Coordinates of C-alpha atoms in Angstrom, one line a residue:
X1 CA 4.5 -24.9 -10.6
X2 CA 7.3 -23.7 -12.6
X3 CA 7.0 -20.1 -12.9
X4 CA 4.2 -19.3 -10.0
X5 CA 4.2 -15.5 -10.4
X6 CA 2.7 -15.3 -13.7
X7 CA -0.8 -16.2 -12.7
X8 CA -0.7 -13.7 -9.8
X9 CA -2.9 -10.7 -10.6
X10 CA -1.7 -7.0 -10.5
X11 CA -3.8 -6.8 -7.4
X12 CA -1.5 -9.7 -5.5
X13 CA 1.6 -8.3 -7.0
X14 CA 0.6 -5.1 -5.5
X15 CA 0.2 -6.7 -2.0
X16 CA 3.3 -6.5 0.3
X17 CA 3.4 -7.9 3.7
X18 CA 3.5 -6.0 6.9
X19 CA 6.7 -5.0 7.9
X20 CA 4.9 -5.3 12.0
X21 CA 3.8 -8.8 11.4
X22 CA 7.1 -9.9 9.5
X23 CA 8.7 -8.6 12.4
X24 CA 6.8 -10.2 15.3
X25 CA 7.9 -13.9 13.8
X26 CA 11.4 -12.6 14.4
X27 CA 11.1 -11.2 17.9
X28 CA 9.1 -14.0 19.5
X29 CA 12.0 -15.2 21.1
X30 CA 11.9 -15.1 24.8
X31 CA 14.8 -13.1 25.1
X32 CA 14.1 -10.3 22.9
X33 CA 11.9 -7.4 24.2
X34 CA 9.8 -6.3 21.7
X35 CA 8.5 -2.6 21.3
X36 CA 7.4 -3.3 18.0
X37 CA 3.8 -5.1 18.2
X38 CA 0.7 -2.7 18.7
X39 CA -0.8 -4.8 21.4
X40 CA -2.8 -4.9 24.5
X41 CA -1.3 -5.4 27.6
X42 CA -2.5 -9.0 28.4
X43 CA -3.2 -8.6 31.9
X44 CA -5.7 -5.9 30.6
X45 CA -8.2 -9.1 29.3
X46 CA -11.1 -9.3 30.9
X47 CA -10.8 -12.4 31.6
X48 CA -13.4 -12.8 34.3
X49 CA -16.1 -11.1 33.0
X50 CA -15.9 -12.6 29.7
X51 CA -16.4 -16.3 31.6
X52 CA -19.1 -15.1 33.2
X53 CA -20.3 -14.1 29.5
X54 CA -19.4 -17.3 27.9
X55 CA -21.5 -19.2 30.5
X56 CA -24.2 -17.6 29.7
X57 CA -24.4 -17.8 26.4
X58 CA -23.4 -21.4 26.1
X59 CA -26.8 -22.1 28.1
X60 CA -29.3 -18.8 27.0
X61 CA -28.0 -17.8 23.8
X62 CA -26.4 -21.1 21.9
X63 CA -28.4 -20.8 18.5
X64 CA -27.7 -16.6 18.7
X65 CA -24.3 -16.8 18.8
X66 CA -23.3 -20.0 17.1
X67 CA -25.6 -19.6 14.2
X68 CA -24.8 -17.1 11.1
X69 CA -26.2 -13.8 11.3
X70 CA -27.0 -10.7 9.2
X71 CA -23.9 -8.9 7.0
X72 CA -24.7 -5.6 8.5
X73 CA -24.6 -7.1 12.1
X74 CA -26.7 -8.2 14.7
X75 CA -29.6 -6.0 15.5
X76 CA -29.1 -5.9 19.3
X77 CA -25.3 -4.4 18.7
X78 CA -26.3 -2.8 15.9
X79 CA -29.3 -0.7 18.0
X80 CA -26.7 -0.6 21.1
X81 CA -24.0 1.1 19.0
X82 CA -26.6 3.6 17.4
X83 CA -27.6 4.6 21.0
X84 CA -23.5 5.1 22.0
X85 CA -22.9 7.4 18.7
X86 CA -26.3 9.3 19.8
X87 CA -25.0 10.0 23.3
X88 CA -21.7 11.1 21.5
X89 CA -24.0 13.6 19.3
X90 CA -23.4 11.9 16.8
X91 CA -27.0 10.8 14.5
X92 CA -25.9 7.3 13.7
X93 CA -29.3 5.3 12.9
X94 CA -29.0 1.4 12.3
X95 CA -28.5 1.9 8.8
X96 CA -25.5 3.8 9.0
X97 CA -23.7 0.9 10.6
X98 CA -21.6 -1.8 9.5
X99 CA -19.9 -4.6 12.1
X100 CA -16.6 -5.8 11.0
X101 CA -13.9 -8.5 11.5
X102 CA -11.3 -5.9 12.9
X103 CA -10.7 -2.2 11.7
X104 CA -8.6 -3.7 9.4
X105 CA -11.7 -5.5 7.2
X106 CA -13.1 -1.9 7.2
X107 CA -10.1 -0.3 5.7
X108 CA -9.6 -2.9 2.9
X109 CA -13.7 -2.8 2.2
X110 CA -12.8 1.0 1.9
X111 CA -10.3 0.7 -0.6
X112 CA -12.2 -2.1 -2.3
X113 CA -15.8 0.0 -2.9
X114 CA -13.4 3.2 -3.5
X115 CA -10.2 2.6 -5.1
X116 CA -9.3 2.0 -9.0
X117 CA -5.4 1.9 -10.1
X118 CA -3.9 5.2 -10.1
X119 CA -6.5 6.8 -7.8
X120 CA -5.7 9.2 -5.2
X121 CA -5.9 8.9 -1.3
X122 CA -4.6 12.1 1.0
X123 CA -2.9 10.6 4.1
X124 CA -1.0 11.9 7.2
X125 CA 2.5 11.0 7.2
X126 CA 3.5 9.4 8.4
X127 CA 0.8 6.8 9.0
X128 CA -0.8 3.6 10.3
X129 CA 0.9 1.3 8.2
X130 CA -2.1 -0.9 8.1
X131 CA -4.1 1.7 6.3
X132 CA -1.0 2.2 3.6
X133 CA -1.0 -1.7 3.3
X134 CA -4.8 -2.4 3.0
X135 CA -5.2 0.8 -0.1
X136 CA -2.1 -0.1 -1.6
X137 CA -3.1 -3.1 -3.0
X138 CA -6.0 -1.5 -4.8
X139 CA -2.9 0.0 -6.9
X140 CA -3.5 3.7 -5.8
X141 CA -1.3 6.5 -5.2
X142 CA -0.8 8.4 -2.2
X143 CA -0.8 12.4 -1.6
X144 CA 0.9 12.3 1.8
X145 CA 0.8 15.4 4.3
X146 CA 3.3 16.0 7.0
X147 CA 2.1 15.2 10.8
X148 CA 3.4 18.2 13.3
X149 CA 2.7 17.7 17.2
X150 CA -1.2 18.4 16.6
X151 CA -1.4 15.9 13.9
X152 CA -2.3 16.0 10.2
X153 CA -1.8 19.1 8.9
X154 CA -5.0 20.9 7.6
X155 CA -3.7 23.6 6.2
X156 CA -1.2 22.3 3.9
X157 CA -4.1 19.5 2.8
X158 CA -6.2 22.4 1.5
X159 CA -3.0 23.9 -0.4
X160 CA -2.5 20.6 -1.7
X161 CA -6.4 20.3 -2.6
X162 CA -6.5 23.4 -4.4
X163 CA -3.2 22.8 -6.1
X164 CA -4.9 19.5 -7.5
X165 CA -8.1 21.0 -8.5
X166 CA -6.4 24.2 -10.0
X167 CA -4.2 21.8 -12.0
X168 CA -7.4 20.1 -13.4
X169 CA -6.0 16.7 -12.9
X170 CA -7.8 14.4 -10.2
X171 CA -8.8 14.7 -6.7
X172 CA -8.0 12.6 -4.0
X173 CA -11.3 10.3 -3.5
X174 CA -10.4 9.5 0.3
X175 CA -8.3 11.6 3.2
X176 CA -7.1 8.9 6.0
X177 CA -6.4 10.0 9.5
X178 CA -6.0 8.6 13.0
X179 CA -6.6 12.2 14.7
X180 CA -6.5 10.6 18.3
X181 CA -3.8 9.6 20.0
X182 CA -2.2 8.7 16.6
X183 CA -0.4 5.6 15.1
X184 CA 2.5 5.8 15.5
X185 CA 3.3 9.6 17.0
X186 CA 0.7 9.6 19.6
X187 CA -0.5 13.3 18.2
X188 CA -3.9 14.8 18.8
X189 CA -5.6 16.5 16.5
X190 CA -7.2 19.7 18.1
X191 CA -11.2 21.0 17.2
X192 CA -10.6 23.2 14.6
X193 CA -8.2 21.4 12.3
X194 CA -11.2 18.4 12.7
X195 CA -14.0 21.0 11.9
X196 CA -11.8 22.2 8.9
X197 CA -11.4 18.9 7.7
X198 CA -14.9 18.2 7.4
X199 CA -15.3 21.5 5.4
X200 CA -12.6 20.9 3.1
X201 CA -14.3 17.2 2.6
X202 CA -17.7 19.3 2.1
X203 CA -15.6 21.5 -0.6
X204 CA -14.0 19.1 -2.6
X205 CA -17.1 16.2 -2.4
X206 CA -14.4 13.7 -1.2
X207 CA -14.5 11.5 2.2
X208 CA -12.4 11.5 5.3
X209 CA -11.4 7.9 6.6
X210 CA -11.5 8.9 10.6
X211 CA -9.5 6.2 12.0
X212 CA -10.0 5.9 15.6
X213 CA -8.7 2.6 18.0
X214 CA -7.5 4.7 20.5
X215 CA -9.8 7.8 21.7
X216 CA -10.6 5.9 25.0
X217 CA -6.9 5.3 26.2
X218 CA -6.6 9.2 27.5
X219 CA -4.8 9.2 30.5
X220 CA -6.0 12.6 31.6
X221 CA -7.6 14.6 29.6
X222 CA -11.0 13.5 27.6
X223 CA -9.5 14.0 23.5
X224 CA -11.8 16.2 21.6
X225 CA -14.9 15.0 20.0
X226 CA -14.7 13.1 17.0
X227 CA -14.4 14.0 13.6
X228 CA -17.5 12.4 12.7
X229 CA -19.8 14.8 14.9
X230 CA -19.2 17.5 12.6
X231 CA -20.1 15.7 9.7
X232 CA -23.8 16.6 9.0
X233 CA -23.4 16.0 5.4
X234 CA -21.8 12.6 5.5
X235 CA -18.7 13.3 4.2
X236 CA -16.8 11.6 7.4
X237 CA -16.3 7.8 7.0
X238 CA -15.8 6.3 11.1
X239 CA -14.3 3.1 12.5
X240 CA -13.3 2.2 15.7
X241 CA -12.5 -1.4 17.6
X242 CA -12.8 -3.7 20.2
X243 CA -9.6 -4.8 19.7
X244 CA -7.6 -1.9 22.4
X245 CA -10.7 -2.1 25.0
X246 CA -11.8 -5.7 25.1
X247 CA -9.7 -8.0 22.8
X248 CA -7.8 -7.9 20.0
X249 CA -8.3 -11.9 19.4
X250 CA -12.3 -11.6 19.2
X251 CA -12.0 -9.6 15.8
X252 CA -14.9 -7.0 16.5
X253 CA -15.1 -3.3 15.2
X254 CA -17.4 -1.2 13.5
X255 CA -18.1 1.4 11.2
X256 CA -20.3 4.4 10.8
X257 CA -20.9 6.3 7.5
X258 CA -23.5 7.1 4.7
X259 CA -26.2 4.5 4.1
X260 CA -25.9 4.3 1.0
X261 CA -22.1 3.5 1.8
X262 CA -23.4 0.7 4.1
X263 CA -25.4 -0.8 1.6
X264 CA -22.2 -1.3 -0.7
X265 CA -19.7 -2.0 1.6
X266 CA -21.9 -4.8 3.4
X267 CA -22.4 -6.4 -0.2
X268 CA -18.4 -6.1 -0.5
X269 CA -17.8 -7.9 3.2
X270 CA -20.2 -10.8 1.9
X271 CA -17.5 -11.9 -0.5
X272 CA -15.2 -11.9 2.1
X273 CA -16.7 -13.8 4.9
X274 CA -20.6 -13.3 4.8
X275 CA -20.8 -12.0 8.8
X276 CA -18.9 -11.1 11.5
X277 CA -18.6 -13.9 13.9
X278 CA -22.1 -13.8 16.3
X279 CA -20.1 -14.9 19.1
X280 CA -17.6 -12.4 18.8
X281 CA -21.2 -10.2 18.6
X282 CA -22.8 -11.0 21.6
X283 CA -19.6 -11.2 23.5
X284 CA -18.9 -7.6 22.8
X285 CA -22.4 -6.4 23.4
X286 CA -22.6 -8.3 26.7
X287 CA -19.7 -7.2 27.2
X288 CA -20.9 -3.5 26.8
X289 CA -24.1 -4.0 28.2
X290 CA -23.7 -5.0 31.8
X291 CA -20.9 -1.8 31.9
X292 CA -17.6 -4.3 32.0
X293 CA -16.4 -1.8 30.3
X294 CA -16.2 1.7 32.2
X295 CA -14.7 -0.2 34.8
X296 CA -12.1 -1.8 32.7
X297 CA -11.2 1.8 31.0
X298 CA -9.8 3.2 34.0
X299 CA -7.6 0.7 35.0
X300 CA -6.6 0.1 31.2
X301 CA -5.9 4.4 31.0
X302 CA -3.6 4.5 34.4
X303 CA -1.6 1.4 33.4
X304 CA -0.8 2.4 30.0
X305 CA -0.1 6.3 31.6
X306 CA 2.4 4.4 34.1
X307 CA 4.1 2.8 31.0
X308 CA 4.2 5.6 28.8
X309 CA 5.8 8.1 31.7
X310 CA 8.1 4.9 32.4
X311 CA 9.6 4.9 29.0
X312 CA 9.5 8.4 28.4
X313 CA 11.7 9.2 32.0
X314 CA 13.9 6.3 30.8
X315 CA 14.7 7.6 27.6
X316 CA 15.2 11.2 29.0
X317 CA 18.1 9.1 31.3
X318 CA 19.4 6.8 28.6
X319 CA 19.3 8.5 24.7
X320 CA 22.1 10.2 23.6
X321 CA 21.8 14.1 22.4
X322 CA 20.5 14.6 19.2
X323 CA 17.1 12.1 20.1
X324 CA 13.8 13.4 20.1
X325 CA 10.4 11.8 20.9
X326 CA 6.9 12.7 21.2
X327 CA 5.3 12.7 25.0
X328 CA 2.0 10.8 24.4
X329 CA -1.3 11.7 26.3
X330 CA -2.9 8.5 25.5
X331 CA -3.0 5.6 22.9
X332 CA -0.1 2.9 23.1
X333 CA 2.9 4.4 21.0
X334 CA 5.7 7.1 21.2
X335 CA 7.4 7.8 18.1
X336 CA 11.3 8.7 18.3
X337 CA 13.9 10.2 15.9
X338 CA 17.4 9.8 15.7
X339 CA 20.0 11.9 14.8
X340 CA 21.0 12.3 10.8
X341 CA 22.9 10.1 9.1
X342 CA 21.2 7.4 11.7
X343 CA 19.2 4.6 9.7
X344 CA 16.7 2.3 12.3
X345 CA 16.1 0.2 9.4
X346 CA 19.8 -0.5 9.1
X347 CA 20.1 -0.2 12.9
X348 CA 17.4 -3.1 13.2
X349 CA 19.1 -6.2 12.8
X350 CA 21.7 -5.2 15.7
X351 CA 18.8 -4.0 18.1
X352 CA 17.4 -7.9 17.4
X353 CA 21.1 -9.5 18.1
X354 CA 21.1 -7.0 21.6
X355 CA 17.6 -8.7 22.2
X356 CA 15.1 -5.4 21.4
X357 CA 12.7 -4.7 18.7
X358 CA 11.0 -1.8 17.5
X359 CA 9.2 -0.6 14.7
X360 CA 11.2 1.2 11.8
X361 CA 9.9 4.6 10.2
X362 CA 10.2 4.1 6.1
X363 CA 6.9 1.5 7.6
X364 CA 4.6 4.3 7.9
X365 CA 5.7 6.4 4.5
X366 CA 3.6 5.7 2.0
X367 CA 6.3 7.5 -0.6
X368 CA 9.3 6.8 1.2
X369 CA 11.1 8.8 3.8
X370 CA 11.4 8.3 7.7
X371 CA 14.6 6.4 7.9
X372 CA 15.5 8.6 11.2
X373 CA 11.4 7.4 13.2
X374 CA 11.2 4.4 15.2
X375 CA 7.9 3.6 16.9
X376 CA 7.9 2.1 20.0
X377 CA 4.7 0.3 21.9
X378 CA 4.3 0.7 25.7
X379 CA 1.2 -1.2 26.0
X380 CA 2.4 -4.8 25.6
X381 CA 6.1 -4.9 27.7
X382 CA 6.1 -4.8 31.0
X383 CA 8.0 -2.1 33.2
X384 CA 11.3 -4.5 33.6
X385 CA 11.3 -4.9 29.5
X386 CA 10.5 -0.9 29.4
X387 CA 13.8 -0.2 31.8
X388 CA 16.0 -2.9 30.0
X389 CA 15.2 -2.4 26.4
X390 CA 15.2 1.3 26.4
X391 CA 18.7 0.4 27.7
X392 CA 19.5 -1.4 25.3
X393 CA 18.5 0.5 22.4
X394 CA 19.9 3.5 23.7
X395 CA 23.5 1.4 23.9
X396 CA 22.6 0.8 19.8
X397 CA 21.7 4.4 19.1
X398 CA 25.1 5.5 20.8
X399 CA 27.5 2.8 19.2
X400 CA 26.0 4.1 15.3
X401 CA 26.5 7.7 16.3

């Protein structure tokens, strides 16, 4: 084909690759310690449990979990997850649930049923970089609000609403947010900024995207209840994963909203790939079922605290004046800034040739900006990699100053 690009369609020339997953081909060399992935720390697979699991269901449940299965989900996870929202306070019936292939087919069957060209979504900035990837190819535009240590910043979202609607132009149709133990500065959002948010949402008839991987990492201190249990009017749009607690390879998350929502957005998934896999399913309610989980939780929670205080103490040792980082209570990222006129996209290649990787800041700005952030992932190195690579990028950070 001569001249490829001019069948793609505005849609695929609006697609742009992630800048995480470019970025893990490059650092899968064994000598480079990578900081950059958002992943699990392996040894945190249950691997035993989910034998036992696999057994039996390759001689009880073969035609269950091998066989096709309903868009929506299967009933028995569908009924076991209406049950977990209940106990949460949250009045989640079975048609007010949708099962996924990852959080990230939720966010692009969001954007899909919701986004036109030039429509509006309100985001924190900065921002999971998957949720800018998967609405940005529906062509919108993005009303970014500044982050500060207790996350998305309420206030200034209802200046910016007002300023819209006084302005008589359009309204954002969506507000994203990971409000616990955020990607990538590891912020919590307190109660009232969450009960705000659903009242702005009430106010201006729009939804909020509640984006939330991470709530049962804590490492001390239970987060605060979700956005989504102040919702009484449906205005709140949840998803959450497997992925962090489980595994990320089984593809298995959820969402919770409006059932007329569901209704679309499971007729939207059966273009994409008609169900979620049953045997991902059954795995994950098994899984769930026989309490694997609580027990897995706390040992997940003190390993990832042992990490994060690990990097944090190193960096207070290693990073030159002028650094700055957040001090996560949970979730698997810190996010660091380095002093002005400091790049870490420029910085990038020579953190790769010193053999560490991290992830640069312009990745979670939807309009640009962040060229002093860096994220870095605790979860997935272990404590040698944490005390070397921190010691290597603070050697980077001090030869660019």
């Amino acid at each position: 084909m001569k001249n490829l690009e001019r069948l793609f369609s505005q849609t695929a020339k609006a697609i742009r690759s992630s800048e995480i997953r470019d970025l893990l081909k490059l650092v899968a060399k064994p000598n480079i310690i990578s900081f950059a992935g958002g992943m699990p720390d392996p040894s945190s697979f249950p691997k035993s449990e989910l034998v036992k699991i696999a057994e039996y269901v390759a001689t009880e449940k073969t035609e269950l979990a091998f066989q096709y299965g309903p868009t929506e989900g299967m009933p028995q996870m569908l009924e076991f997850l209406s049950q977990k929202f209940k106990s949460q306070g949250i009045d989640a019936a079975v048609n007010t649930l949708l099962i996924t292939s990852g959080s990230q087919q939720a966010l692009d069957i969001i954007g899909k049923i919701f986004l036109d060209p030039r429509d509006l979504v309100m985001t924190e900035e900065p921002a999971y970089l998957g949720a800018l990837n998967a609405f940005r190819q529906y062509r919108c535009n993005f009303v970014p609000i500044a982050c500060d240590s207790e996350g998305l910043q309420v206030d200034v979202a209802s200046e910016q609403l007002k300023k819209l609607d006084r302005g008589g132009g359009s309204l954002p149709k969506l507000i994203y947010t990971n409000p616990t133990f955020q990607n990538p500065t590891g912020s919590v959002m307190p109660v009232s900024r969450r009960k705000k948010l659903v009242d702005l949402a009430c106010e201006y008839d729009i939804f909020v995207v509640e984006d939330d991987p991470y709530s049962r990492i804590y490492f001390e201190e239970e987060p605060p209840p979700s956005i989504k249990s102040f919702d009484k009017e449906g205005h709140v749009i949840f998803l959450s994963t497997y992925s962090k607690i489980l595994s990320p390879g089984i593809r298995l998350a959820y969402l919770c909203a409006q059932p007329e929502l569901i209704k679309k957005m499971a007729i939207a998934k059966q273009a994409l790939d008609l169900c979620t896999s049953s045997l991902s399913q059954i795995l994950g309610y098994e899984y769930e079922k026989r309490s694997y989980e609580e027990k897995k939780i706390r040992e997940i929670r003190e390993n990832y605290k042992r990490k994060a205080e690990l990097m944090i103490s190193c960096m207070e040792e290693n990073f030159p004046d002028g650094c700055e980082w957040t001090k996560p209570k949970g979730g698997m990222f810190t996010w660091v800034k380095v002093p002005s006129p400091l790049n870490t996209k420029e910085m990038l290649p020579k953190a790769i040739e010193k053999g560490v990787a991290y992830v640069v800041g312009t990745a979670f700005y939807a309009n640009g900006g962040g060229e002093q952030g860096m994220r870095l992932n605790f979860s997935y190195p272990t404590h040698e990699e944490i005390k070397k690579g921190i010691k290597r990028l603070s050697e980077i950070i001090r030869d660019q100053i």
